[in-house]
Coordinates of C-alpha atoms and ligand atoms in Angstrom, one line a residue:
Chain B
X1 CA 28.1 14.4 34.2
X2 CA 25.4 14.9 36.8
X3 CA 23.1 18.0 36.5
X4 CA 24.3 19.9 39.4
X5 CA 28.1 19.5 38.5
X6 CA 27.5 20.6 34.6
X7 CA 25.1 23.3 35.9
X8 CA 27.8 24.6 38.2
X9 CA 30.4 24.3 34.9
X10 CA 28.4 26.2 32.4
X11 CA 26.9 28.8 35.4
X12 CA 30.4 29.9 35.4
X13 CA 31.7 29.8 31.5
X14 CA 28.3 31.8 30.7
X15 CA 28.2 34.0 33.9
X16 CA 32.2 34.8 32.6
X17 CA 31.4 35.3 29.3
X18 CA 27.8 37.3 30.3
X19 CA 30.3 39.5 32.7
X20 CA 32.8 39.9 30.0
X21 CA 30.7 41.8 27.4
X22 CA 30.3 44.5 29.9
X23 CA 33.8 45.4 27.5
X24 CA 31.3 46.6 25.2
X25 CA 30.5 49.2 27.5
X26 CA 32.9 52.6 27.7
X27 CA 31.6 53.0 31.9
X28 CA 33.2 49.7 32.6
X29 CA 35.9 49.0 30.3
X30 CA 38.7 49.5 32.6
X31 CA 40.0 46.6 33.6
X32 CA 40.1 46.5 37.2
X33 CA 36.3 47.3 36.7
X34 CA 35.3 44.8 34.2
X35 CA 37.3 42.2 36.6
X36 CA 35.2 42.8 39.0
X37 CA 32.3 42.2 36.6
X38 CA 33.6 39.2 35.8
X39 CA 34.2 37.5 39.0
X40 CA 31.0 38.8 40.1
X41 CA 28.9 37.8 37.5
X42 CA 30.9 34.4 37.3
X43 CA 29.4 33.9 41.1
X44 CA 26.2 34.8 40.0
X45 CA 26.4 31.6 37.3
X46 CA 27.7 29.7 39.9
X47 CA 24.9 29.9 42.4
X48 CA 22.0 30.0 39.1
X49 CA 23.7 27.0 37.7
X50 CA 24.2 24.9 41.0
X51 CA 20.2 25.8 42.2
X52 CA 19.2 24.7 38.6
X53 CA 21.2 21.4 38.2
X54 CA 19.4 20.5 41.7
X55 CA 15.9 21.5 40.9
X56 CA 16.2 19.7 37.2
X57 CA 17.1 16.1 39.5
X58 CA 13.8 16.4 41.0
X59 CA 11.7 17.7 37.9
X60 CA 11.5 15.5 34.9
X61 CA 10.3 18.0 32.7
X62 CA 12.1 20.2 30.1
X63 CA 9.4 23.1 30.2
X64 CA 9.5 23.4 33.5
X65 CA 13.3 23.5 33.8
X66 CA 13.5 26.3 30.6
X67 CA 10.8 28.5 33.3
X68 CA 12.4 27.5 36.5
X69 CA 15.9 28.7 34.2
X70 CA 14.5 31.5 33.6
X71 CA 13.3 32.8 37.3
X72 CA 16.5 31.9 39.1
X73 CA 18.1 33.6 36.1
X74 CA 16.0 36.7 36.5
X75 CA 15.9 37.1 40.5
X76 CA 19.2 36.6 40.7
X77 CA 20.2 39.2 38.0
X78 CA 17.6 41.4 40.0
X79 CA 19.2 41.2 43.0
X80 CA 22.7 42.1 41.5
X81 CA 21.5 45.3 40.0
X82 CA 19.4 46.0 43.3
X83 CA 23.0 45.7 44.6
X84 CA 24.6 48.1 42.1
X85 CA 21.6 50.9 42.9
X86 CA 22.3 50.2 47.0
X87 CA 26.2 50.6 46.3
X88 CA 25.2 54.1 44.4
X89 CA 26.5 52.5 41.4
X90 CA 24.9 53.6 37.8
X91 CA 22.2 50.3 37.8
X92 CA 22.0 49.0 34.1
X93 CA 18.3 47.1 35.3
X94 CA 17.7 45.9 31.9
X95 CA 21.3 45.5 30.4
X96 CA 21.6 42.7 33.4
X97 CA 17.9 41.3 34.2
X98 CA 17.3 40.3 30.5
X99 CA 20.7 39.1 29.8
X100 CA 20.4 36.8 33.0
X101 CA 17.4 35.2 32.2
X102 CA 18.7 34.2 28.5
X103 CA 21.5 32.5 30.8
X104 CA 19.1 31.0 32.8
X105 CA 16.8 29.5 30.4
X106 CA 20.3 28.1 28.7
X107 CA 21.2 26.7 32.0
X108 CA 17.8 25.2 32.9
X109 CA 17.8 23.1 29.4
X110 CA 21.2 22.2 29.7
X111 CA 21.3 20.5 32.8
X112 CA 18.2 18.8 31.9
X113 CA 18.7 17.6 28.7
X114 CA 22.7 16.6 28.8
X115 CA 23.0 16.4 32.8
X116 CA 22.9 12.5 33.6
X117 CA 19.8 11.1 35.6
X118 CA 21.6 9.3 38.7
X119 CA 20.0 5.6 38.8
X120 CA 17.0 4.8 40.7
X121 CA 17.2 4.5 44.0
X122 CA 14.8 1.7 45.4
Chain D
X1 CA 0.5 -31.7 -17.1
X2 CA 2.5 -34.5 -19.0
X3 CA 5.9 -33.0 -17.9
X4 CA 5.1 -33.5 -13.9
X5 CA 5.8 -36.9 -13.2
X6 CA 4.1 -39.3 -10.3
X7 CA 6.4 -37.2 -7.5
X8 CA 5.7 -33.8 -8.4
X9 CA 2.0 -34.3 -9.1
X10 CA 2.4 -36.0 -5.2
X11 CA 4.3 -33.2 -4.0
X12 CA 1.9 -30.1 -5.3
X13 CA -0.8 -32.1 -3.9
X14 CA 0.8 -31.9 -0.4
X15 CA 1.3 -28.5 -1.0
X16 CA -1.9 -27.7 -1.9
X17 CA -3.5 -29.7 0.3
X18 CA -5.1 -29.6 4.0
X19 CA -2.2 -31.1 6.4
X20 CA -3.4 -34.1 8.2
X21 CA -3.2 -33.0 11.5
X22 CA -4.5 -36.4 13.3
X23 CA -2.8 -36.2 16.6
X24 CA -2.5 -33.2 17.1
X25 CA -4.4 -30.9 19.5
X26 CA -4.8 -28.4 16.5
X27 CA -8.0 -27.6 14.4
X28 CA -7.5 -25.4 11.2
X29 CA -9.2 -22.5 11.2
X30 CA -7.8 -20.5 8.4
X31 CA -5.0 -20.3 5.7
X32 CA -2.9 -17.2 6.9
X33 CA -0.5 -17.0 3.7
X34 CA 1.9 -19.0 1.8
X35 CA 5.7 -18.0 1.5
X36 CA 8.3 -20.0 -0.5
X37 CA 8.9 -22.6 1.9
X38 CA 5.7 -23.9 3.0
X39 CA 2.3 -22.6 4.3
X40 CA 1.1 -20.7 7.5
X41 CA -2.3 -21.7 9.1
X42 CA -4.0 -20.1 11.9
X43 CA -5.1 -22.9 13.7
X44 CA -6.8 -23.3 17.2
X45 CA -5.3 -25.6 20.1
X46 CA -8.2 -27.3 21.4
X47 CA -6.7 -27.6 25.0
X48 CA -6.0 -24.6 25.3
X49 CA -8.3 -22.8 23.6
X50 CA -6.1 -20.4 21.9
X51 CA -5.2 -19.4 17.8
X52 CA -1.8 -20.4 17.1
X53 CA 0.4 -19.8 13.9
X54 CA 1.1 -23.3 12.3
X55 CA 4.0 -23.4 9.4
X56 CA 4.4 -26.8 7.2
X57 CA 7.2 -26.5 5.6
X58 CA 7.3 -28.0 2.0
X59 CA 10.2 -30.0 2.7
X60 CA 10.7 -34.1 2.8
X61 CA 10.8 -35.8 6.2
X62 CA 14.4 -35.0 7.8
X63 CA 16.1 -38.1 9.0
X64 CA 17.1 -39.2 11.9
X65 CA 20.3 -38.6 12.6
X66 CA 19.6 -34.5 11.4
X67 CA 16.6 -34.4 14.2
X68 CA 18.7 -34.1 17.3
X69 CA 20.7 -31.6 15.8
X70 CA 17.8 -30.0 14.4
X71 CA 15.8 -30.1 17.9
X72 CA 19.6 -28.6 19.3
X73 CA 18.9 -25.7 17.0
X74 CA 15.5 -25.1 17.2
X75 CA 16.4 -25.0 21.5
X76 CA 18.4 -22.1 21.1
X77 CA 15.9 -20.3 18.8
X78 CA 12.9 -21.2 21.2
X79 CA 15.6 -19.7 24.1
X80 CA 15.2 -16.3 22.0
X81 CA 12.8 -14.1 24.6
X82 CA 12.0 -10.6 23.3
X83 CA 9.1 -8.6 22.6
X84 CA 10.4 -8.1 19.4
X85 CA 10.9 -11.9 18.4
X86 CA 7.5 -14.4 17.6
X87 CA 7.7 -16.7 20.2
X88 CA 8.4 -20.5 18.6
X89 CA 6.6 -23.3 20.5
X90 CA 6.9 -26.2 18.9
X91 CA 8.1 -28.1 15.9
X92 CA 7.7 -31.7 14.9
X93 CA 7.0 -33.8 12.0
X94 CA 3.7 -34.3 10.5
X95 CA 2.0 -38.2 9.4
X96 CA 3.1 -37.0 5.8
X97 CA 6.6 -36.3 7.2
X98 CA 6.7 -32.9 6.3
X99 CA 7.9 -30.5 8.9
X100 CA 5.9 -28.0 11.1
X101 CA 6.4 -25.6 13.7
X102 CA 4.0 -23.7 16.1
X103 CA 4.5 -20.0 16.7
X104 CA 2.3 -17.3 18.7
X105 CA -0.4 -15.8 16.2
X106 CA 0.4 -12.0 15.2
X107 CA -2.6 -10.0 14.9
X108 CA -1.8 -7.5 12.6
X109 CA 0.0 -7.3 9.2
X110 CA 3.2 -7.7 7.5
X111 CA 5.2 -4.9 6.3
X112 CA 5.2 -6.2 2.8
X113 CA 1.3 -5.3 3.4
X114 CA 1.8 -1.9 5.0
X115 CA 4.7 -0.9 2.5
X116 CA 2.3 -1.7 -0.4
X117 CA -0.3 0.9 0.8
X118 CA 2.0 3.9 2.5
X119 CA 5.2 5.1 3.1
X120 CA 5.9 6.5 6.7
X121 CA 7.9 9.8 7.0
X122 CA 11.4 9.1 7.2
X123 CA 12.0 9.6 11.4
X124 CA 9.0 6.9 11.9
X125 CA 10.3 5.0 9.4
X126 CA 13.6 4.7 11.3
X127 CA 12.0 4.4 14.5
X128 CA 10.5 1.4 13.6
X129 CA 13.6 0.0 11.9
X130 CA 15.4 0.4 15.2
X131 CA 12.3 -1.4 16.9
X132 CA 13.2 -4.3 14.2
X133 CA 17.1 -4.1 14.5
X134 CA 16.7 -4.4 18.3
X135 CA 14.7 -7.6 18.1
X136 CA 17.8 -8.7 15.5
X137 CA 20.7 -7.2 17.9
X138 CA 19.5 -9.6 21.2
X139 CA 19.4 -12.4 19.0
X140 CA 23.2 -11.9 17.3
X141 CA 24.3 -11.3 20.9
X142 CA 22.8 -14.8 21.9
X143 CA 24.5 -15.9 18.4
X144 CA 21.3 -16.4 16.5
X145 CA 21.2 -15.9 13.1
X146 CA 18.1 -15.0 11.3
X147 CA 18.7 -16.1 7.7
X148 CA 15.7 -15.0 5.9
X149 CA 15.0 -11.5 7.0
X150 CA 12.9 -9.5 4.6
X151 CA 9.6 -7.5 4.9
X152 CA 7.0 -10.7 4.5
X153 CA 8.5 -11.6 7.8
X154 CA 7.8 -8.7 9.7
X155 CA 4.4 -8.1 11.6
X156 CA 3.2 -5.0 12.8
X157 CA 0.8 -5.7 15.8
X158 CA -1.7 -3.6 17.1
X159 CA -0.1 -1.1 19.6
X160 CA 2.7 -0.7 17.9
X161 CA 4.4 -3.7 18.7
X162 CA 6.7 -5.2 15.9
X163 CA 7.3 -8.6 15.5
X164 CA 10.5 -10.5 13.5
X165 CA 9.3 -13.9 12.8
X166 CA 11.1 -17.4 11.0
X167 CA 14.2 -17.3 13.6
X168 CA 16.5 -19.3 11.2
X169 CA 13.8 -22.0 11.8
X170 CA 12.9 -22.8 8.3
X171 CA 15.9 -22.9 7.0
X172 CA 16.9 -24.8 9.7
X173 CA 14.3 -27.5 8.9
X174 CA 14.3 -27.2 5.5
X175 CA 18.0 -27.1 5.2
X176 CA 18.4 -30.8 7.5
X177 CA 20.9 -32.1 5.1
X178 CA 23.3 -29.6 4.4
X179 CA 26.4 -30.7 5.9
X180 CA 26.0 -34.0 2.9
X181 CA 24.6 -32.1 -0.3
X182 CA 28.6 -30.9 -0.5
X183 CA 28.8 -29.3 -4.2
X184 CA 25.0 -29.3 -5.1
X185 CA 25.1 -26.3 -3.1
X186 CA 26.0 -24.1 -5.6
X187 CA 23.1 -25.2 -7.7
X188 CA 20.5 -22.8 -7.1
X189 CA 23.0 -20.2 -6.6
X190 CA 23.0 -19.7 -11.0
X191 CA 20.7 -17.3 -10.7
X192 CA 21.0 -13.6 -10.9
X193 CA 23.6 -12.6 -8.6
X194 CA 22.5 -8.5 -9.1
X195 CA 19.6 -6.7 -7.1
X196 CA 16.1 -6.4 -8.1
X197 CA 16.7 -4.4 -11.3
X198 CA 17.0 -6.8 -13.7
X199 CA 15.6 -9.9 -11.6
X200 CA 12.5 -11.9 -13.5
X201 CA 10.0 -14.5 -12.5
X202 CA 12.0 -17.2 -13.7
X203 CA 14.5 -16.8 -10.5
X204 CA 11.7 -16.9 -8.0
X205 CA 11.6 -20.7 -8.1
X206 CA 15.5 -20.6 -7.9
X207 CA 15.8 -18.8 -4.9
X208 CA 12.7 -20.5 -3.1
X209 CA 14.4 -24.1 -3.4
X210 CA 17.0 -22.7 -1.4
X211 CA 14.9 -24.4 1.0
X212 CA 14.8 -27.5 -0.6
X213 CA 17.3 -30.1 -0.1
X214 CA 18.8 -31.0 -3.1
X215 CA 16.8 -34.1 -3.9
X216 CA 13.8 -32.0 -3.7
X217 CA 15.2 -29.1 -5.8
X218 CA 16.3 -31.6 -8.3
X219 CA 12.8 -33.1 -9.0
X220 CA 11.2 -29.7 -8.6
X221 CA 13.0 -27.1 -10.1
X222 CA 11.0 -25.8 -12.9
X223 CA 7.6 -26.2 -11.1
X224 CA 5.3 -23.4 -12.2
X225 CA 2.9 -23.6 -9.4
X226 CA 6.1 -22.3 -7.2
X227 CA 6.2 -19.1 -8.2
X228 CA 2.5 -18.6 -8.8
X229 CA 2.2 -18.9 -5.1
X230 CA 4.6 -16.6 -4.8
X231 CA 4.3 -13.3 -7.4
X232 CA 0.8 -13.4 -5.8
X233 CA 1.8 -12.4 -2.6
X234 CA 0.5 -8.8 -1.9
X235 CA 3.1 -6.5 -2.2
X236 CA 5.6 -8.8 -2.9
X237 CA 5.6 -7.3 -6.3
X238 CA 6.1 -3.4 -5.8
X239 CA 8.0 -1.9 -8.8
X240 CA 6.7 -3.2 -12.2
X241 CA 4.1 -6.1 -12.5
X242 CA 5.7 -9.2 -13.2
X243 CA 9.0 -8.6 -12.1
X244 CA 9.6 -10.1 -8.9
X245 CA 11.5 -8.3 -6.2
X246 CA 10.9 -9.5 -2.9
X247 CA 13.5 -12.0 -1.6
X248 CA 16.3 -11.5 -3.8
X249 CA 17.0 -7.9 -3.1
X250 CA 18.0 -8.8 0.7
X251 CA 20.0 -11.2 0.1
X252 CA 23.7 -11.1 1.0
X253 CA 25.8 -11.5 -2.1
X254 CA 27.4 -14.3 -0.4
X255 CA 23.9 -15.6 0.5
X256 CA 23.2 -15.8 -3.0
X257 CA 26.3 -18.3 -3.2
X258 CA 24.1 -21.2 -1.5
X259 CA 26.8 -21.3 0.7
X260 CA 25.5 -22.1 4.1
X261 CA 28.1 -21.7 6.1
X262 CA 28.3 -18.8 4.6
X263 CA 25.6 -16.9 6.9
X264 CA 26.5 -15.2 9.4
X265 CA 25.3 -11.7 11.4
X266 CA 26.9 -10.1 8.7
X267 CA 24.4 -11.3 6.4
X268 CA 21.4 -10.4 8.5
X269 CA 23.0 -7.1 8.5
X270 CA 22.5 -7.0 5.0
X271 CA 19.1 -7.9 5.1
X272 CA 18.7 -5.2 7.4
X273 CA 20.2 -2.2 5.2
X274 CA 17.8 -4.0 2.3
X275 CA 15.0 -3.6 3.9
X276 CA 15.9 0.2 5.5
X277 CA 16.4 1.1 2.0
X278 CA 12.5 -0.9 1.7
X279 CA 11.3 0.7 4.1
X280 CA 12.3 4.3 3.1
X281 CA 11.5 4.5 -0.5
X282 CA 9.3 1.7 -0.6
X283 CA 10.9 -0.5 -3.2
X284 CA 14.0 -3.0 -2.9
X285 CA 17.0 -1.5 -3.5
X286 CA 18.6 -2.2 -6.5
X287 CA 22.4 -1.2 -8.0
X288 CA 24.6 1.0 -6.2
X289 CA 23.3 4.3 -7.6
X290 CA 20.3 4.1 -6.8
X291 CA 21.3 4.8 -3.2
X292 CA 22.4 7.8 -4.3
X293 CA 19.1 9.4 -5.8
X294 CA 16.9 7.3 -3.3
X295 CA 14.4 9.6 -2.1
X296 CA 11.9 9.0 1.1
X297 CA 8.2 10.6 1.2
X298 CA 5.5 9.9 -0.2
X299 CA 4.6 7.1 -3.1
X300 CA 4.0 9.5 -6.2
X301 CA 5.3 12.2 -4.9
X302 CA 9.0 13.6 -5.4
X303 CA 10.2 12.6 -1.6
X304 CA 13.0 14.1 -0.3
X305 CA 16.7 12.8 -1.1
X306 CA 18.1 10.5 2.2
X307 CA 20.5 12.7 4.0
X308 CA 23.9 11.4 3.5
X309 CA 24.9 10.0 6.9
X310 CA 22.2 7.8 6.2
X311 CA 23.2 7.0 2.7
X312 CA 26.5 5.8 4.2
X313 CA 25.0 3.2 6.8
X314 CA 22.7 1.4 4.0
X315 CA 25.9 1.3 2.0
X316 CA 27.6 -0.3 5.0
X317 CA 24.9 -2.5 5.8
X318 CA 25.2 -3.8 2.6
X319 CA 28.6 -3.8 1.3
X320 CA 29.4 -6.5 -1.2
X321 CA 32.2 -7.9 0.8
X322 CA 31.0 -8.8 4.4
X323 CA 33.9 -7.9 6.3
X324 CA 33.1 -4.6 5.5
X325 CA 29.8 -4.5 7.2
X326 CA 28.8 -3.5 10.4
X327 CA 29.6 -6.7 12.8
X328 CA 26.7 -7.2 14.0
X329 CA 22.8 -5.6 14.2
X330 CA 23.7 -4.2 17.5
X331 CA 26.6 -2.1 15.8
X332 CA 23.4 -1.1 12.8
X333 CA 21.2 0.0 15.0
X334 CA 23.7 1.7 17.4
X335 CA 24.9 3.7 14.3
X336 CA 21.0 4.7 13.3
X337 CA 20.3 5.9 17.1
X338 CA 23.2 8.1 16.9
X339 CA 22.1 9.3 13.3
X340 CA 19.1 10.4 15.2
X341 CA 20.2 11.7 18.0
X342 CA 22.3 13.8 15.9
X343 CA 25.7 12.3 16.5
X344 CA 28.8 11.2 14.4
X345 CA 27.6 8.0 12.5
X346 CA 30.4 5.3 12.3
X347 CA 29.7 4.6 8.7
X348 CA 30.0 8.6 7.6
X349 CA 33.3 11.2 7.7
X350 CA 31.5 14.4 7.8
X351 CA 33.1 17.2 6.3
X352 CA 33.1 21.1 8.6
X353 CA 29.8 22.0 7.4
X354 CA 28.2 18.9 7.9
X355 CA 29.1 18.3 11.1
X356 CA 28.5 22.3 11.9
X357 CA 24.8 22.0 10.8
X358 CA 24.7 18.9 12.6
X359 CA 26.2 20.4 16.0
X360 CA 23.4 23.2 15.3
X361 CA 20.7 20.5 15.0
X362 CA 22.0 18.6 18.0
X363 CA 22.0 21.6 20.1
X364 CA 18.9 23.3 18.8
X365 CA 17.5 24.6 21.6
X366 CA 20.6 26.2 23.3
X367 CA 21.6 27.6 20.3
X368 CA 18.3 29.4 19.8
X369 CA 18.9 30.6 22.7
X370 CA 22.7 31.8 23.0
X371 CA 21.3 33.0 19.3
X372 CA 18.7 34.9 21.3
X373 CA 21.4 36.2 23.9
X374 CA 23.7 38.0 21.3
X375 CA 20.7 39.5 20.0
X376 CA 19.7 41.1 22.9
X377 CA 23.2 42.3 24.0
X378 CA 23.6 44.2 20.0
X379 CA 19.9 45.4 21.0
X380 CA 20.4 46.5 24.3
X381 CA 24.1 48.1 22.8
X382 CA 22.6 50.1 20.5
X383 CA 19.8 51.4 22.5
X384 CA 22.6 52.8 25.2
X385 CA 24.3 54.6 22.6
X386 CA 20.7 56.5 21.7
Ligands
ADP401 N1 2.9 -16.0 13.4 C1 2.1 -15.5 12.4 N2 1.0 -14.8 12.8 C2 0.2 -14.3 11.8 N3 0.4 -14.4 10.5 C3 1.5 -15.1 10.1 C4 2.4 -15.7 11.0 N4 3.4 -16.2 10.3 C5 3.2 -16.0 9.0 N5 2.0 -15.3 8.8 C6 1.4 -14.9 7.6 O1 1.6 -16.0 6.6 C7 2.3 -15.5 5.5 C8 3.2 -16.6 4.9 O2 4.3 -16.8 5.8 P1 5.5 -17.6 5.3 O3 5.2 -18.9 4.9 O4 6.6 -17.4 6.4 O5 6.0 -16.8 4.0 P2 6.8 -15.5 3.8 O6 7.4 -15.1 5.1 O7 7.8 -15.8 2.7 O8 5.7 -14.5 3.4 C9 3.0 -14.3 6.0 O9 3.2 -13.4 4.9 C10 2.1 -13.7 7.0 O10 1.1 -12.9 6.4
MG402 MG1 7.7 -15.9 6.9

């Protein structure tokens, strides 16, 4: 599977799954809310994991990819909660900025280490 | 020396002796070693002005009508191009009639000699095997044989390069009359059919006129000097002084049968899982239990038992029955890369924990991490509810 595609795969399970705890939560546990979550945070993965699979076909090294993980995880997850405070929603900056760069990181490695180089190109 | 007639006095002396080297463009510079079937010089080529490996092999002159069929062989073994494989160059007969053949000098030493001083970590250790089991795959796919793979024919150069030498060569040579010595075959098979254990110098000679063709085993086979030559090989004797346990121990049972049409990959893959088992503990292996309680680390110290997957592949490599090998080195070494890459070996049904803890190990990093990310969410959790 090339990097990109299984970025864009796992963004989405782990965005899901990220979204889904929010069921931990009494504010969001209604399910029309925590749907929203979901999708939402399933987008978020989406667009992390896609940028990440990319950037890990140009760099070689697994480092870099766990730190470049790790940014796209956090600015993303930044801008969602800057969208929750714009939207006069109660932000959780932490509950969703720390959370997102653990996804991140795990997204970064991933795609590096089991993504498939495509061959050389002459 | 009353018991050595005219013909065995002759033959020691060739043995012993300088080869005459009269037209060839060789000078001798040095005795490299001597193995069971003949001696390695390191000898210069005056044209070209390079050191060259030169083996005479102990063997009469072959005759003519086993030459071409010799020369066929010896074509498909000088075809063999790997970094991995000593290069042949040439083979021919000497004045004396015995044969010889030319091969690139290694620099560097055998792994009998770096066995004998230290034991690598196990993941080295298996990283060179794979280095050696490559060389041995692109030959089995080209439909070589080796024969005679053990750890006096492995080199380790400098920078790490490993080299596999004796490509089936001198058994090729020495074996130039097999297809006629029909049931004499079997004669130097009444040895000790068991591993190292309970092997004792008086099989060394035995196993060494394997070589031989039978006329020459006949008339030589209770010559001391034979296995003289050989106990003192360094390292060939690694367990208990006096008790040999080089060769025999990677031998195929079937091997053991003198049967020469008998070889086949299946008995290189033998060798192999031998001289894995070598490798890791640092002594031949011997019966079957002591697969279970081999232990790699350290000489002298305690070591560490071989995890099981790997138990399972040496057992494999060197099942009694050769049908129940691996089929080739290829399939070996595929089988060790998964081991360490943390995959499923072939050889090895896992049971849930097992495979669990290998899963774990496989995915090390991500599950640190996804580790990491429950932590935080229980973290984060309980500091909301504050
Ligand atoms: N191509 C070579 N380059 C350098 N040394 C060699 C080479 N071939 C053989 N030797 C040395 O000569 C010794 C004897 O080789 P050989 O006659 O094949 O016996 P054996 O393989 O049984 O030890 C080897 O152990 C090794 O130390
Ligand atoms: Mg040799």
């Amino acid at each position: 599977m090339s990097k990109p595609v299984l970025g864009i795969i796992l963004g989405i399970i782990f965005g899901a799954l990220d979204g889904l705890s929010a069921i931990f939560y009494p504010a969001t546990r209604q399910a029309d809310i925590l749907m929203g979550i979901v999708i939402g945070s399933s987008i978020k993965g989406f667009i992390v994991g896609i940028i990440v699979g990319f950037v890990a076909r140009k760099v070689q090294s697994q480092r870099a990819m766990i730190i470049i993980g790790f940014l796209v995880g956090l600015f993303f997850a930044f801008l969602t909660s800057l969208a929750q405070t714009m939207s006069d929603q109660p932000a959780y900056w932490l509950e969703i900025m720390v959370p997102g760069s653990i996804v991140g990181m795990i997204l970064g490695y991933a795609t590096q280490k089991y993504g498939a180089t495509p061959a050389e190109k002459q | 020396m009353k018991w050595l007639d005219d013909g065995q006095l002759a033959h020691l002396r060739n043995v012993a002796a300088e080869p005459a080297l009269d037209d060839l463009p060789y000078e001798i510079d040095e005795v490299l070693g001597a193995g069971g079937m003949g001696v390695v010089y390191c000898v210069r080529d005056r044209r070209l002005g390079r050191r060259i490996a030169l083996k005479v092999l102990n063997n009469p002159a072959p005759r003519a009508e086993d030459r071409s069929r010799m020369l066929r062989e010896a074509r498909i073994i000088a075809a063999l191009e790997h970094p991995g494989i000593v290069p042949l160059y040439d083979i021919g007969t000497l004045a004396d009639g015995r044969s010889y053949y030319t091969m690139q000098f290694v620099q560097g030493r055998t792994m009998t000699d770096v066995l004998a001083e230290q034991i690598m970590p196990l993941a080295e250790t298996l990283r060179l095997f794979l280095k050696i089991g490559e060389a041995v795959a692109f030959a089995h796919s080209r439909d070589v044989i080796h024969r005679d793979l053990k750890p006096a024919n492995i080199m380790l150069g400098s920078f790490g390069a490993v080299f596999v030498m004796d490509w089936g060569i001198a058994k090729l040579l020495g074996h130039g009359r097999d297809d006629d010595t029909d049931g004499d075959d079997s004669k130097h098979s009444d040895g000790d059919h068991s591993f190292a254990g309970d092997d004792s110098d008086d099989h060394v000679p035995q196993l060494h006129t394997a070589a031989l063709t039978a006329e020459a085993r006949d008339a030589h086979s209770d010559l001391p000097a034979r296995s003289d030559s050989s106990t003192s090989l360094p390292g060939e004797m690694l367990t208990k002084p006096g008790a040999v346990v080089g060769t025999p121990a990677f031998m195929a049972p079937e091997q053991r049968s003198g049967n020469p049409q008998a070889h086949s990959k299946q008995t290189d893959v033998f060798a192999l899982g031998s001289l894995l088992f070598f490798m890791i503990g640092g002594k031949p292996p011997g019966p079957e239990a002591e697969l279970r309680s081999l232990r790699s680390g350290e000489r002298g110290n305690k070591g560490t038992r071989v995890p099981r997957p790997l138990q399972a592949i040496m057992r494999k490599a060197m099942h009694r029955d050769a049908g129940q090998r691996y089929a080739d080195a290829g399939a070996l070494t595929m089988d060790i890369e998964r081991y360490l890459s943390n995959l499923p070996v072939t050889a090895y049904k896992e049971n849930i924990i097992e495979k669990a803890f290998r899963l774990i190990a496989r995915y090390r990093f991500v599950a640190f991490l996804l580790l990491a990310y429950v932590l935080v969410r229980i973290v984060m959790y309980y500091l909301t509810r504050l």
